[in-house]
mmCIF file of C-alpha atoms in Angstrom:
data_model
loop_
_atom_site.group_PDB
_atom_site.id
_atom_site.type_symbol
_atom_site.label_atom_id
_atom_site.label_comp_id
_atom_site.label_asym_id
_atom_site.label_seq_id
_atom_site.Cartn_x
_atom_site.Cartn_y
_atom_site.Cartn_z
ATOM 1 C CA MET E 726 -70.067 -68.876 77.494
ATOM 2 C CA ASN E 727 -71.781 -70.331 80.307
ATOM 3 C CA ARG E 728 -68.876 -72.340 80.846
ATOM 4 C CA ARG E 729 -66.451 -69.715 80.575
ATOM 5 C CA ILE E 730 -67.622 -67.433 82.771
ATOM 6 C CA ARG E 731 -68.453 -70.404 85.137
ATOM 7 C CA ARG E 732 -64.620 -71.089 85.142
ATOM 8 C CA VAL E 733 -63.256 -67.152 85.002
ATOM 9 C CA SER E 734 -65.942 -67.355 88.779
ATOM 10 C CA ARG E 735 -64.058 -70.547 89.635
ATOM 11 C CA TRP E 736 -60.415 -69.420 88.883
ATOM 12 C CA VAL E 737 -61.584 -65.951 90.726
ATOM 13 C CA ASP E 738 -63.021 -67.207 93.991
ATOM 14 C CA ASP E 739 -59.095 -68.699 94.408
ATOM 15 C CA LEU E 740 -57.700 -65.793 93.310
ATOM 16 C CA LEU E 741 -59.880 -64.369 96.303
ATOM 17 C CA HIS E 742 -58.629 -66.862 99.293
ATOM 18 C CA ASP E 743 -54.864 -66.927 97.734
ATOM 19 C CA ARG E 744 -55.065 -70.446 97.047
ATOM 20 C CA SER E 745 -53.391 -71.335 93.482
ATOM 21 C CA PRO E 746 -56.043 -71.335 90.786
ATOM 22 C CA ARG E 747 -56.287 -74.468 88.945
ATOM 23 C CA ARG E 748 -55.354 -74.951 85.477
ATOM 24 C CA PHE E 749 -57.998 -75.098 82.776
ATOM 25 C CA GLY E 750 -57.757 -75.308 78.735
ATOM 26 C CA GLY E 751 -58.043 -72.553 76.326
ATOM 27 C CA ALA E 752 -57.097 -69.961 78.935
ATOM 28 C CA GLU E 753 -56.017 -68.136 75.446
ATOM 29 C CA GLU E 754 -59.726 -66.788 74.993
ATOM 30 C CA ASP E 755 -59.887 -65.471 78.985
ATOM 31 C CA ALA E 756 -55.794 -64.631 78.906
ATOM 32 C CA GLU E 757 -57.251 -60.513 79.131
ATOM 33 C CA VAL E 758 -60.148 -61.236 81.921
ATOM 34 C CA LEU E 759 -57.801 -63.143 84.147
ATOM 35 C CA ALA E 760 -55.035 -60.660 83.996
ATOM 36 C CA ALA E 761 -57.818 -57.718 85.104
ATOM 37 C CA ALA E 762 -58.494 -59.928 88.382
ATOM 38 C CA ILE E 763 -55.134 -60.178 88.633
ATOM 39 C CA GLU E 764 -54.526 -57.042 88.682
ATOM 40 C CA LEU E 765 -57.752 -56.056 91.003
ATOM 41 C CA GLN E 766 -55.777 -58.484 93.546
ATOM 42 C CA GLY E 767 -53.439 -55.714 94.251
ATOM 43 C CA ALA E 768 -55.818 -53.737 96.065
ATOM 44 C CA SER E 769 -56.242 -56.396 98.641
ATOM 45 C CA PRO E 770 -55.046 -55.921 101.677
ATOM 46 C CA GLY E 771 -51.386 -56.565 102.198
ATOM 47 C CA ALA E 772 -51.275 -57.375 98.645
ATOM 48 C CA GLY E 773 -47.854 -58.111 97.631
ATOM 49 C CA LEU E 774 -46.491 -58.172 101.650
ATOM 50 C CA PRO E 775 -44.728 -61.239 101.866
ATOM 51 C CA ASP E 776 -45.713 -63.773 104.634
ATOM 52 C CA PRO E 777 -42.040 -63.664 107.815
ATOM 53 C CA GLN E 778 -42.938 -67.568 108.317
ATOM 54 C CA PHE E 779 -42.516 -67.780 104.800
ATOM 55 C CA VAL E 780 -39.379 -65.414 103.821
ATOM 56 C CA GLU E 781 -38.236 -67.131 107.582
ATOM 57 C CA SER E 782 -38.400 -71.111 105.906
ATOM 58 C CA LEU E 783 -37.287 -70.092 102.731
ATOM 59 C CA ARG E 784 -33.825 -68.511 104.061
ATOM 60 C CA GLN E 785 -33.846 -72.159 105.769
ATOM 61 C CA ARG E 786 -34.318 -73.817 102.125
ATOM 62 C CA ILE E 787 -31.667 -71.979 100.853
ATOM 63 C CA ALA E 788 -29.344 -72.529 103.450
ATOM 64 C CA ARG E 789 -30.176 -75.962 102.836
ATOM 65 C CA GLU E 790 -30.394 -76.567 99.346
ATOM 66 C CA THR E 791 -27.085 -74.520 98.511
ATOM 67 C CA GLN E 792 -25.404 -75.852 101.298
ATOM 68 C CA GLY E 793 -21.683 -75.138 100.163
ATOM 69 C CA GLU E 794 -22.983 -74.684 96.864
ATOM 70 C CA VAL E 795 -23.206 -70.712 97.227
ATOM 71 C CA PRO E 796 -20.119 -69.497 98.658
ATOM 72 C CA MET E 797 -18.700 -71.595 96.360
ATOM 73 C CA SER E 798 -19.936 -70.218 92.933
ATOM 74 C CA ALA E 799 -20.447 -66.941 94.653
ATOM 75 C CA ARG E 800 -16.507 -66.809 94.696
ATOM 76 C CA VAL E 801 -16.738 -67.265 90.660
ATOM 77 C CA SER E 802 -14.320 -64.511 89.366
ATOM 78 C CA ARG E 803 -14.333 -63.407 85.485
ATOM 79 C CA ARG E 804 -11.842 -66.094 84.979
ATOM 80 C CA THR E 805 -13.573 -69.300 86.719
ATOM 81 C CA LEU E 806 -16.593 -67.910 84.461
ATOM 82 C CA LEU E 807 -14.928 -68.729 81.511
ATOM 83 C CA ALA E 808 -14.465 -72.331 83.268
ATOM 84 C CA GLY E 809 -16.735 -74.624 82.783
ATOM 85 C CA GLY E 810 -18.116 -76.567 80.227
ATOM 86 C CA GLY E 811 -20.615 -75.539 77.626
ATOM 87 C CA LEU E 812 -24.172 -74.693 78.655
ATOM 88 C CA ALA E 813 -23.021 -74.192 82.214
ATOM 89 C CA VAL E 814 -20.558 -71.330 81.254
ATOM 90 C CA ALA E 815 -23.528 -69.511 79.093
ATOM 91 C CA THR E 816 -25.808 -69.357 81.938
ATOM 92 C CA ALA E 817 -23.286 -68.707 84.429
ATOM 93 C CA ALA E 818 -21.649 -65.857 82.451
ATOM 94 C CA ALA E 819 -25.045 -64.155 82.243
ATOM 95 C CA GLY E 820 -24.842 -63.295 85.792
ATOM 96 C CA VAL E 821 -21.099 -61.818 84.999
ATOM 97 C CA VAL E 822 -21.809 -60.358 81.329
ATOM 98 C CA ILE E 823 -25.158 -58.586 83.001
ATOM 99 C CA GLY E 824 -22.957 -57.650 85.894
ATOM 100 C CA ASP E 825 -20.244 -55.552 83.231
ATOM 101 C CA ARG E 826 -22.911 -54.111 80.778
ATOM 102 C CA LEU E 827 -24.715 -52.247 84.170
ATOM 103 C CA ALA E 828 -21.501 -51.721 85.337
ATOM 104 C CA SER E 829 -19.562 -50.361 82.170
ATOM 105 C CA PRO E 830 -22.388 -49.631 79.836
ATOM 106 C CA SER E 831 -19.092 -47.578 77.848
ATOM 107 C CA THR E 832 -18.818 -49.431 74.310
ATOM 108 C CA ALA E 833 -14.444 -49.443 74.827
ATOM 109 C CA GLN E 834 -13.209 -52.844 73.827
ATOM 110 C CA LYS E 835 -12.338 -54.695 77.452
ATOM 111 C CA GLU E 836 -10.014 -57.465 77.731
ATOM 112 C CA LEU E 837 -9.289 -60.295 79.697
ATOM 113 C CA LEU E 838 -5.957 -60.986 81.609
ATOM 114 C CA PRO E 839 -6.636 -64.071 83.023
ATOM 115 C CA VAL E 840 -4.150 -64.863 85.837
ATOM 116 C CA GLY E 841 -1.925 -67.870 86.711
ATOM 117 C CA ALA E 842 -3.281 -68.991 83.491
ATOM 118 C CA THR E 843 -1.649 -71.641 80.927
ATOM 119 C CA TRP E 844 -1.318 -71.136 77.016
ATOM 120 C CA THR E 845 -3.711 -73.484 74.650
ATOM 121 C CA ALA E 846 -2.893 -74.695 71.408
ATOM 122 C CA VAL E 847 -7.175 -73.973 69.970
ATOM 123 C CA ALA E 848 -6.020 -73.751 66.017
ATOM 124 C CA ARG E 849 -3.306 -74.383 63.515
ATOM 125 C CA LEU E 850 -2.513 -71.167 62.356
ATOM 126 C CA SER E 851 -3.107 -72.507 58.630
ATOM 127 C CA ASP E 852 -6.571 -73.170 59.211
ATOM 128 C CA VAL E 853 -7.639 -70.380 59.600
ATOM 129 C CA PRO E 854 -7.248 -68.008 56.366
ATOM 130 C CA VAL E 855 -7.496 -63.922 56.545
ATOM 131 C CA GLY E 856 -10.942 -63.119 56.983
ATOM 132 C CA THR E 857 -12.623 -66.137 58.257
ATOM 133 C CA ALA E 858 -13.366 -67.521 62.004
ATOM 134 C CA ARG E 859 -12.511 -70.204 63.823
ATOM 135 C CA THR E 860 -14.648 -71.783 66.789
ATOM 136 C CA PHE E 861 -12.983 -73.327 69.838
ATOM 137 C CA ASP E 862 -13.657 -74.645 72.430
ATOM 138 C CA THR E 863 -10.670 -75.802 75.103
ATOM 139 C CA GLY E 864 -13.446 -77.524 78.122
ATOM 140 C CA SER E 865 -12.912 -74.348 79.791
ATOM 141 C CA VAL E 866 -13.613 -71.768 77.126
ATOM 142 C CA ARG E 867 -15.246 -71.099 74.076
ATOM 143 C CA GLY E 868 -14.694 -68.552 71.795
ATOM 144 C CA PHE E 869 -13.992 -68.101 68.374
ATOM 145 C CA VAL E 870 -10.109 -66.920 66.939
ATOM 146 C CA VAL E 871 -10.182 -64.785 64.334
ATOM 147 C CA ASN E 872 -7.896 -63.646 60.757
ATOM 148 C CA ARG E 873 -8.081 -60.089 60.273
ATOM 149 C CA GLY E 874 -5.832 -59.255 57.511
ATOM 150 C CA GLY E 875 -3.354 -61.325 58.648
ATOM 151 C CA ALA E 876 -4.154 -60.256 62.224
ATOM 152 C CA ILE E 877 -4.960 -63.005 64.876
ATOM 153 C CA ALA E 878 -7.337 -62.178 67.596
ATOM 154 C CA ALA E 879 -9.066 -64.323 70.066
ATOM 155 C CA LEU E 880 -12.694 -63.068 71.158
ATOM 156 C CA SER E 881 -15.729 -64.325 74.209
ATOM 157 C CA GLY E 882 -17.916 -66.690 72.372
ATOM 158 C CA VAL E 883 -20.344 -65.398 74.984
ATOM 159 C CA CYS E 884 -22.999 -62.566 74.056
ATOM 160 C CA THR E 885 -22.394 -59.733 76.255
ATOM 161 C CA HIS E 886 -26.528 -59.341 76.142
ATOM 162 C CA LEU E 887 -27.808 -62.167 78.580
ATOM 163 C CA GLY E 888 -25.067 -65.237 78.307
ATOM 164 C CA CYS E 889 -26.210 -66.637 74.947
ATOM 165 C CA LEU E 890 -23.299 -68.612 73.380
ATOM 166 C CA LEU E 891 -23.004 -67.317 70.020
ATOM 167 C CA GLN E 892 -22.894 -69.480 66.843
ATOM 168 C CA LEU E 893 -20.185 -68.871 63.702
ATOM 169 C CA ASN E 894 -22.239 -67.540 60.274
ATOM 170 C CA ALA E 895 -19.231 -67.709 58.344
ATOM 171 C CA THR E 896 -20.782 -66.789 55.190
ATOM 172 C CA ALA E 897 -21.939 -63.417 56.605
ATOM 173 C CA ARG E 898 -18.812 -63.739 58.595
ATOM 174 C CA ARG E 899 -20.385 -62.563 61.601
ATOM 175 C CA LEU E 900 -21.092 -64.205 64.941
ATOM 176 C CA ASP E 901 -24.705 -64.346 65.673
ATOM 177 C CA CYS E 902 -26.408 -64.632 68.633
ATOM 178 C CA PRO E 903 -29.645 -66.477 68.460
ATOM 179 C CA CYS E 904 -31.424 -65.525 71.206
ATOM 180 C CA HIS E 905 -32.331 -61.751 70.422
ATOM 181 C CA SER E 906 -30.955 -61.386 67.385
ATOM 182 C CA ALA E 907 -28.037 -59.819 67.335
ATOM 183 C CA ALA E 908 -24.655 -60.140 66.188
ATOM 184 C CA PHE E 909 -20.755 -58.777 66.341
ATOM 185 C CA GLY E 910 -18.401 -58.649 63.520
ATOM 186 C CA PHE E 911 -15.020 -60.605 63.382
ATOM 187 C CA ASP E 912 -13.378 -57.847 65.237
ATOM 188 C CA GLY E 913 -15.990 -58.017 68.157
ATOM 189 C CA SER E 914 -17.525 -54.956 67.303
ATOM 190 C CA VAL E 915 -22.084 -54.817 67.159
ATOM 191 C CA LEU E 916 -23.024 -55.251 63.569
ATOM 192 C CA PHE E 917 -26.603 -54.416 64.935
ATOM 193 C CA LYS E 918 -29.200 -55.842 67.605
ATOM 194 C CA HIS E 919 -32.767 -55.909 68.226
ATOM 195 C CA MET E 920 -32.648 -54.736 71.856
ATOM 196 C CA PRO E 921 -32.656 -51.297 73.565
ATOM 197 C CA ASP E 922 -30.182 -52.191 75.675
ATOM 198 C CA ALA E 923 -26.411 -51.376 75.189
ATOM 199 C CA LEU E 924 -24.650 -54.262 73.751
ATOM 200 C CA PRO E 925 -20.667 -53.737 74.653
ATOM 201 C CA PRO E 926 -18.000 -55.452 71.784
ATOM 202 C CA LEU E 927 -17.097 -59.141 73.216
ATOM 203 C CA PRO E 928 -14.273 -58.871 75.182
ATOM 204 C CA GLN E 929 -10.923 -59.973 73.438
ATOM 205 C CA LEU E 930 -9.170 -63.187 74.828
ATOM 206 C CA GLU E 931 -5.104 -63.321 74.778
ATOM 207 C CA SER E 932 -3.594 -64.847 72.072
ATOM 208 C CA ARG E 933 -0.494 -65.469 70.320
ATOM 209 C CA VAL E 934 0.872 -67.537 67.471
ATOM 210 C CA ARG E 935 3.429 -70.140 67.948
ATOM 211 C CA GLU E 936 4.532 -72.646 65.926
ATOM 212 C CA GLY E 937 2.207 -72.414 63.631
ATOM 213 C CA GLN E 938 -0.731 -72.702 66.212
ATOM 214 C CA ILE E 939 -2.718 -70.265 67.816
ATOM 215 C CA GLU E 940 -2.513 -69.751 71.883
ATOM 216 C CA VAL E 941 -5.507 -68.834 73.849
ATOM 217 C CA LEU E 942 -4.432 -67.929 77.913
ATOM 218 C CA THR E 943 -6.773 -70.291 79.446
ATOM 219 C CA VAL E 944 -7.147 -71.034 83.276
ATOM 220 C CA MET X 1018 -5.807 -72.975 96.744
ATOM 221 C CA ASP X 1019 -6.452 -72.026 93.106
ATOM 222 C CA MET X 1020 -8.109 -75.041 91.604
ATOM 223 C CA ARG X 1021 -9.738 -75.421 88.023
ATOM 224 C CA PRO X 1022 -12.767 -76.669 87.295
ATOM 225 C CA GLN X 1023 -12.533 -80.417 87.071
ATOM 226 C CA PRO X 1024 -13.172 -82.092 83.417
ATOM 227 C CA GLY X 1025 -16.796 -84.041 83.491
ATOM 228 C CA GLU X 1026 -17.941 -81.252 85.644
ATOM 229 C CA PRO X 1027 -19.208 -78.551 83.796
ATOM 230 C CA GLY X 1028 -20.472 -75.820 85.560
ATOM 231 C CA VAL X 1029 -18.708 -76.843 89.027
ATOM 232 C CA PHE X 1030 -17.010 -74.188 90.399
ATOM 233 C CA HIS X 1031 -14.220 -74.609 92.600
ATOM 234 C CA VAL X 1032 -12.716 -71.777 95.890
ATOM 235 C CA ILE X 1033 -10.468 -69.179 94.503
ATOM 236 C CA ASP X 1034 -8.004 -67.866 97.126
ATOM 237 C CA GLY X 1035 -9.035 -63.660 97.636
ATOM 238 C CA ASP X 1036 -12.514 -63.297 96.560
ATOM 239 C CA ARG X 1037 -15.030 -62.750 99.443
ATOM 240 C CA PRO X 1038 -17.849 -65.111 99.405
ATOM 241 C CA LEU X 1039 -21.267 -63.960 98.909
ATOM 242 C CA ASP X 1040 -22.825 -62.549 101.462
ATOM 243 C CA TRP X 1041 -26.592 -64.323 99.717
ATOM 244 C CA GLU X 1042 -28.225 -64.468 103.667
ATOM 245 C CA ARG X 1043 -27.927 -60.053 102.886
ATOM 246 C CA VAL X 1044 -28.803 -60.439 99.358
ATOM 247 C CA TYR X 1045 -31.979 -62.145 100.211
ATOM 248 C CA ARG X 1046 -32.992 -59.965 102.875
ATOM 249 C CA ASP X 1047 -32.400 -56.875 100.776
ATOM 250 C CA HIS X 1048 -34.329 -58.361 97.989
ATOM 251 C CA VAL X 1049 -37.228 -61.035 98.780
ATOM 252 C CA ALA X 1050 -39.876 -58.849 99.553
ATOM 253 C CA SER X 1051 -39.694 -56.716 96.262
ATOM 254 C CA ILE X 1052 -39.553 -60.117 94.304
ATOM 255 C CA TYR X 1053 -42.381 -61.187 95.655
ATOM 256 C CA ARG X 1054 -44.054 -58.022 95.213
ATOM 257 C CA LEU X 1055 -43.826 -58.133 91.817
ATOM 258 C CA LEU X 1056 -44.677 -61.653 91.167
ATOM 259 C CA TYR X 1057 -47.112 -61.199 94.026
ATOM 260 C CA LEU X 1058 -49.005 -58.613 91.547
ATOM 261 C CA LYS X 1059 -48.297 -61.013 88.414
ATOM 262 C CA VAL X 1060 -50.335 -63.677 89.816
ATOM 263 C CA GLY X 1061 -52.725 -62.409 92.180
ATOM 264 C CA ASN X 1062 -52.424 -65.155 95.011
ATOM 265 C CA GLN X 1063 -50.021 -65.767 98.309
ATOM 266 C CA HIS X 1064 -49.581 -69.226 96.866
ATOM 267 C CA ASP X 1065 -47.941 -69.172 93.461
ATOM 268 C CA ALA X 1066 -46.700 -65.933 95.024
ATOM 269 C CA GLU X 1067 -44.338 -68.052 97.271
ATOM 270 C CA ASP X 1068 -43.672 -71.094 95.032
ATOM 271 C CA LEU X 1069 -42.316 -68.170 92.721
ATOM 272 C CA THR X 1070 -40.615 -66.340 94.834
ATOM 273 C CA SER X 1071 -38.445 -69.173 96.244
ATOM 274 C CA GLN X 1072 -37.320 -70.680 92.529
ATOM 275 C CA VAL X 1073 -36.021 -67.278 91.481
ATOM 276 C CA PHE X 1074 -33.602 -67.436 95.090
ATOM 277 C CA LEU X 1075 -32.799 -70.744 94.434
ATOM 278 C CA GLU X 1076 -31.768 -70.448 90.690
ATOM 279 C CA ALA X 1077 -30.352 -66.632 91.256
ATOM 280 C CA LEU X 1078 -28.149 -67.048 94.413
ATOM 281 C CA PRO X 1079 -26.010 -69.377 93.083
ATOM 282 C CA ARG X 1080 -24.850 -67.614 90.213
ATOM 283 C CA LEU X 1081 -24.015 -63.999 91.479
ATOM 284 C CA ARG X 1082 -20.672 -62.730 91.857
ATOM 285 C CA SER X 1083 -19.976 -61.359 95.594
ATOM 286 C CA SER X 1084 -19.087 -58.309 93.527
ATOM 287 C CA ALA X 1085 -22.101 -57.466 92.607
ATOM 288 C CA SER X 1086 -23.494 -54.482 92.953
ATOM 289 C CA GLY X 1087 -27.037 -53.772 94.976
ATOM 290 C CA GLY X 1088 -28.299 -52.492 91.559
ATOM 291 C CA GLU X 1089 -26.773 -55.539 88.842
ATOM 292 C CA VAL X 1090 -28.193 -57.966 91.919
ATOM 293 C CA HIS X 1091 -31.746 -56.422 91.668
ATOM 294 C CA THR X 1092 -31.591 -56.486 87.978
ATOM 295 C CA TYR X 1093 -30.701 -60.462 87.986
ATOM 296 C CA LEU X 1094 -33.164 -61.327 90.327
ATOM 297 C CA VAL X 1095 -35.788 -59.263 88.124
ATOM 298 C CA MET X 1096 -34.091 -60.908 84.594
ATOM 299 C CA THR X 1097 -34.362 -64.603 86.571
ATOM 300 C CA ALA X 1098 -38.520 -63.539 87.948
ATOM 301 C CA ARG X 1099 -39.298 -62.654 84.490
ATOM 302 C CA THR X 1100 -38.136 -66.188 83.061
ATOM 303 C CA THR X 1101 -39.907 -67.570 85.823
ATOM 304 C CA LEU X 1102 -43.357 -66.274 85.551
ATOM 305 C CA ALA X 1103 -43.128 -67.089 81.850
ATOM 306 C CA GLY X 1104 -42.382 -70.575 82.563
ATOM 307 C CA HIS X 1105 -45.427 -70.753 85.532
ATOM 308 C CA TRP X 1106 -48.069 -69.396 82.930
ATOM 309 C CA ARG X 1107 -46.311 -71.662 79.723
ATOM 310 C CA ARG X 1108 -46.926 -74.485 81.841
ATOM 311 C CA ARG X 1109 -50.586 -73.773 84.058
ATOM 312 C CA LEU X 1110 -52.072 -72.282 81.414
ATOM 313 C CA GLY X 1111 -50.584 -72.477 78.053
ATOM 314 C CA VAL X 1112 -50.758 -68.312 77.495
ATOM 315 C CA GLN X 1113 -48.716 -65.863 78.915
ATOM 316 C CA VAL X 1114 -51.650 -63.976 81.352
ATOM 317 C CA THR X 1115 -48.708 -61.387 82.812
ATOM 318 C CA THR X 1116 -45.241 -60.800 82.336
ATOM 319 C CA ILE X 1117 -42.394 -59.034 83.287
ATOM 320 C CA ASP X 1118 -42.047 -56.214 80.759
ATOM 321 C CA GLU X 1119 -38.221 -56.365 79.836
ATOM 322 C CA ASN X 1120 -37.675 -53.164 79.985
ATOM 323 C CA LEU X 1121 -37.900 -53.481 83.441
ATOM 324 C CA VAL X 1122 -35.427 -55.425 83.818
ATOM 325 C CA SER X 1123 -32.232 -52.963 83.534
ATOM 326 C CA ALA X 1124 -34.419 -50.360 85.210
ATOM 327 C CA GLU X 1125 -32.078 -49.600 88.267
ATOM 328 C CA GLY X 1126 -33.761 -49.543 91.964
ATOM 329 C CA PRO X 1127 -37.579 -51.243 92.446
ATOM 330 C CA ALA X 1128 -39.042 -51.861 89.202
ATOM 331 C CA PRO X 1129 -42.123 -49.404 87.702
ATOM 332 C CA ALA X 1130 -44.222 -52.763 88.070
ATOM 333 C CA ALA X 1131 -44.102 -52.869 91.474
ATOM 334 C CA ALA X 1132 -45.150 -49.323 92.472
ATOM 335 C CA ASP X 1133 -48.306 -48.789 94.012
ATOM 336 C CA PRO X 1134 -51.028 -50.736 91.808
ATOM 337 C CA LEU X 1135 -53.769 -48.779 93.788
ATOM 338 C CA PRO X 1136 -53.864 -45.499 91.373
ATOM 339 C CA ARG X 1137 -54.279 -47.377 88.921
ATOM 340 C CA ILE X 1138 -57.291 -49.706 89.939
ATOM 341 C CA ARG X 1139 -59.187 -46.482 91.106
ATOM 342 C CA ARG X 1140 -58.689 -45.087 87.833
ATOM 343 C CA ILE X 1141 -60.013 -48.199 86.478
ATOM 344 C CA LEU X 1142 -62.795 -48.848 88.433
ATOM 345 C CA ALA X 1143 -63.923 -44.933 88.450
ATOM 346 C CA LYS X 1144 -64.359 -45.663 84.602
ATOM 347 C CA LEU X 1145 -66.778 -48.616 85.330
ATOM 348 C CA PRO X 1146 -70.262 -48.660 84.799
ATOM 349 C CA PRO X 1147 -72.104 -48.536 88.470
ATOM 350 C CA ASN X 1148 -73.137 -52.387 88.517
ATOM 351 C CA TYR X 1149 -69.774 -53.485 87.082
ATOM 352 C CA ARG X 1150 -67.700 -51.259 89.846
ATOM 353 C CA ARG X 1151 -69.836 -52.215 92.691
ATOM 354 C CA VAL X 1152 -70.096 -56.540 91.376
ATOM 355 C CA LEU X 1153 -65.319 -55.921 91.285
ATOM 356 C CA GLU X 1154 -65.302 -53.731 94.077
ATOM 357 C CA LEU X 1155 -67.705 -56.094 96.744
ATOM 358 C CA ARG X 1156 -65.677 -59.421 95.018
ATOM 359 C CA PHE X 1157 -61.969 -57.558 95.361
ATOM 360 C CA LEU X 1158 -62.027 -54.900 98.081
ATOM 361 C CA GLU X 1159 -64.292 -56.398 100.274
ATOM 362 C CA ARG X 1160 -63.890 -59.947 100.133
ATOM 363 C CA CYS X 1161 -67.374 -61.327 99.668
ATOM 364 C CA SER X 1162 -68.237 -64.495 98.157
ATOM 365 C CA VAL X 1163 -69.839 -65.350 95.039
ATOM 366 C CA GLY X 1164 -73.265 -65.503 97.345
ATOM 367 C CA GLU X 1165 -72.927 -62.104 99.606
ATOM 368 C CA THR X 1166 -71.982 -59.800 96.489
ATOM 369 C CA ALA X 1167 -75.237 -61.194 94.612
ATOM 370 C CA THR X 1168 -77.653 -60.811 97.896
ATOM 371 C CA ARG X 1169 -75.714 -57.370 98.318
ATOM 372 C CA MET X 1170 -76.656 -56.739 94.563
ATOM 373 C CA GLY X 1171 -79.983 -57.511 95.233
ATOM 374 C CA ILE X 1172 -79.289 -60.409 92.092
ATOM 375 C CA SER X 1173 -78.765 -64.257 91.804
ATOM 376 C CA ALA X 1174 -75.660 -65.976 92.013
ATOM 377 C CA GLY X 1175 -75.104 -66.952 88.779
ATOM 378 C CA ASN X 1176 -76.035 -63.492 87.394
ATOM 379 C CA ALA X 1177 -73.274 -61.948 89.696
ATOM 380 C CA ARG X 1178 -70.806 -64.248 87.825
ATOM 381 C CA VAL X 1179 -71.576 -63.109 84.702
ATOM 382 C CA VAL X 1180 -71.777 -59.369 85.685
ATOM 383 C CA GLN X 1181 -68.282 -60.216 87.645
ATOM 384 C CA TYR X 1182 -67.200 -61.798 84.272
ATOM 385 C CA ARG X 1183 -68.473 -58.724 82.007
ATOM 386 C CA ALA X 1184 -67.461 -56.171 84.858
ATOM 387 C CA LEU X 1185 -63.375 -57.697 84.513
ATOM 388 C CA GLN X 1186 -63.220 -57.878 79.891
ATOM 389 C CA ARG X 1187 -64.956 -54.379 80.374
ATOM 390 C CA ALA X 1188 -61.604 -53.469 82.938
ATOM 391 C CA ALA X 1189 -59.268 -55.515 80.552
ATOM 392 C CA VAL X 1190 -59.727 -53.081 78.324
ATOM 393 C CA LEU X 1191 -60.148 -49.932 80.360
ATOM 394 C CA GLY X 1192 -57.052 -51.448 81.783
ATOM 395 C CA GLN X 1193 -54.912 -50.589 78.567
ATOM 396 C CA GLU X 1194 -56.609 -47.139 78.252
ATOM 397 C CA VAL X 1195 -55.954 -45.826 81.419
ATOM 398 C CA GLY X 1196 -52.196 -46.811 80.951
ATOM 399 C CA ALA X 1197 -49.834 -47.081 83.744
#
């Protein structure tokens, strides 16, 4: 017990001196005590007001470290967000999806219409029998092609919640989000979700069938 | 000038003509104080609050769209702060000492967590037994060292540490009862 009292006291000392408190093992037994000390720090004079010197030096650091990068990727449009690969798409798309979620909480399904795009074959029609779906990844777009009663459609592969990449659950005939236990149907509609936020349906991608190939419009 | 992502360069985006560049300086200026404050109230010290605030902006700014509204930008920054804070505690103590409520993330405007913490602290202190209240007031409001606190309370330094520990335990319980 004395050990716990001493190390919490040291931790509080660090806090009161605005130092980063040192690490210690077994903190879970005192997590609530530490949280109480942190909360009380909110009463300290000037608590939570950033040091103007810090604000300026971080501004300079951002300018330096993201040189070129910020203005460049900030010009990302919905179209380019669908471009790029794998994880980068998921993380970058998180931003755009959140934007969409807030900007239009409506549950109407959107259609993504890229400009200056090309048709890319993503699957053979014969490989997607009625009632099934297939994952595709063109390197610039990741999504699913689905066959709903003979009608072919392509859906975005990025969850409309926080931008995680969806996984095809062929057995249950749905698209599962591994992040927050949500799932979409093959029509893009929300089947279930476990978060309080509104969850828009998956956007459709432009698709068509040409000479037995399912093609998706990509940039 | 429409450039496609280059193969083998995932995540590298190229300039699309006609899209405005993000005014990141404005985004930074408008949000740095509120994000710093939110994080300060969750870590309780300037050093960590500055470190985490830096991480949030360096990570989030390159991902923001120029067309994002103020509310969307705020939400994305708070969400980034949330995961940054979780990573901080995981690395530091292996336990989530404090968290940013997921429900705050979708709230527009300043997050409730960043509201004035004083009224709640006063309510908690008011419910404490006198010696517990005294030790916390001396330490956290008057910024006394353990030695000074002990002298002013007429107890030993070791005893002051024990009273402080018990007072924090009690404050933690009361904090849950008092509510937001």
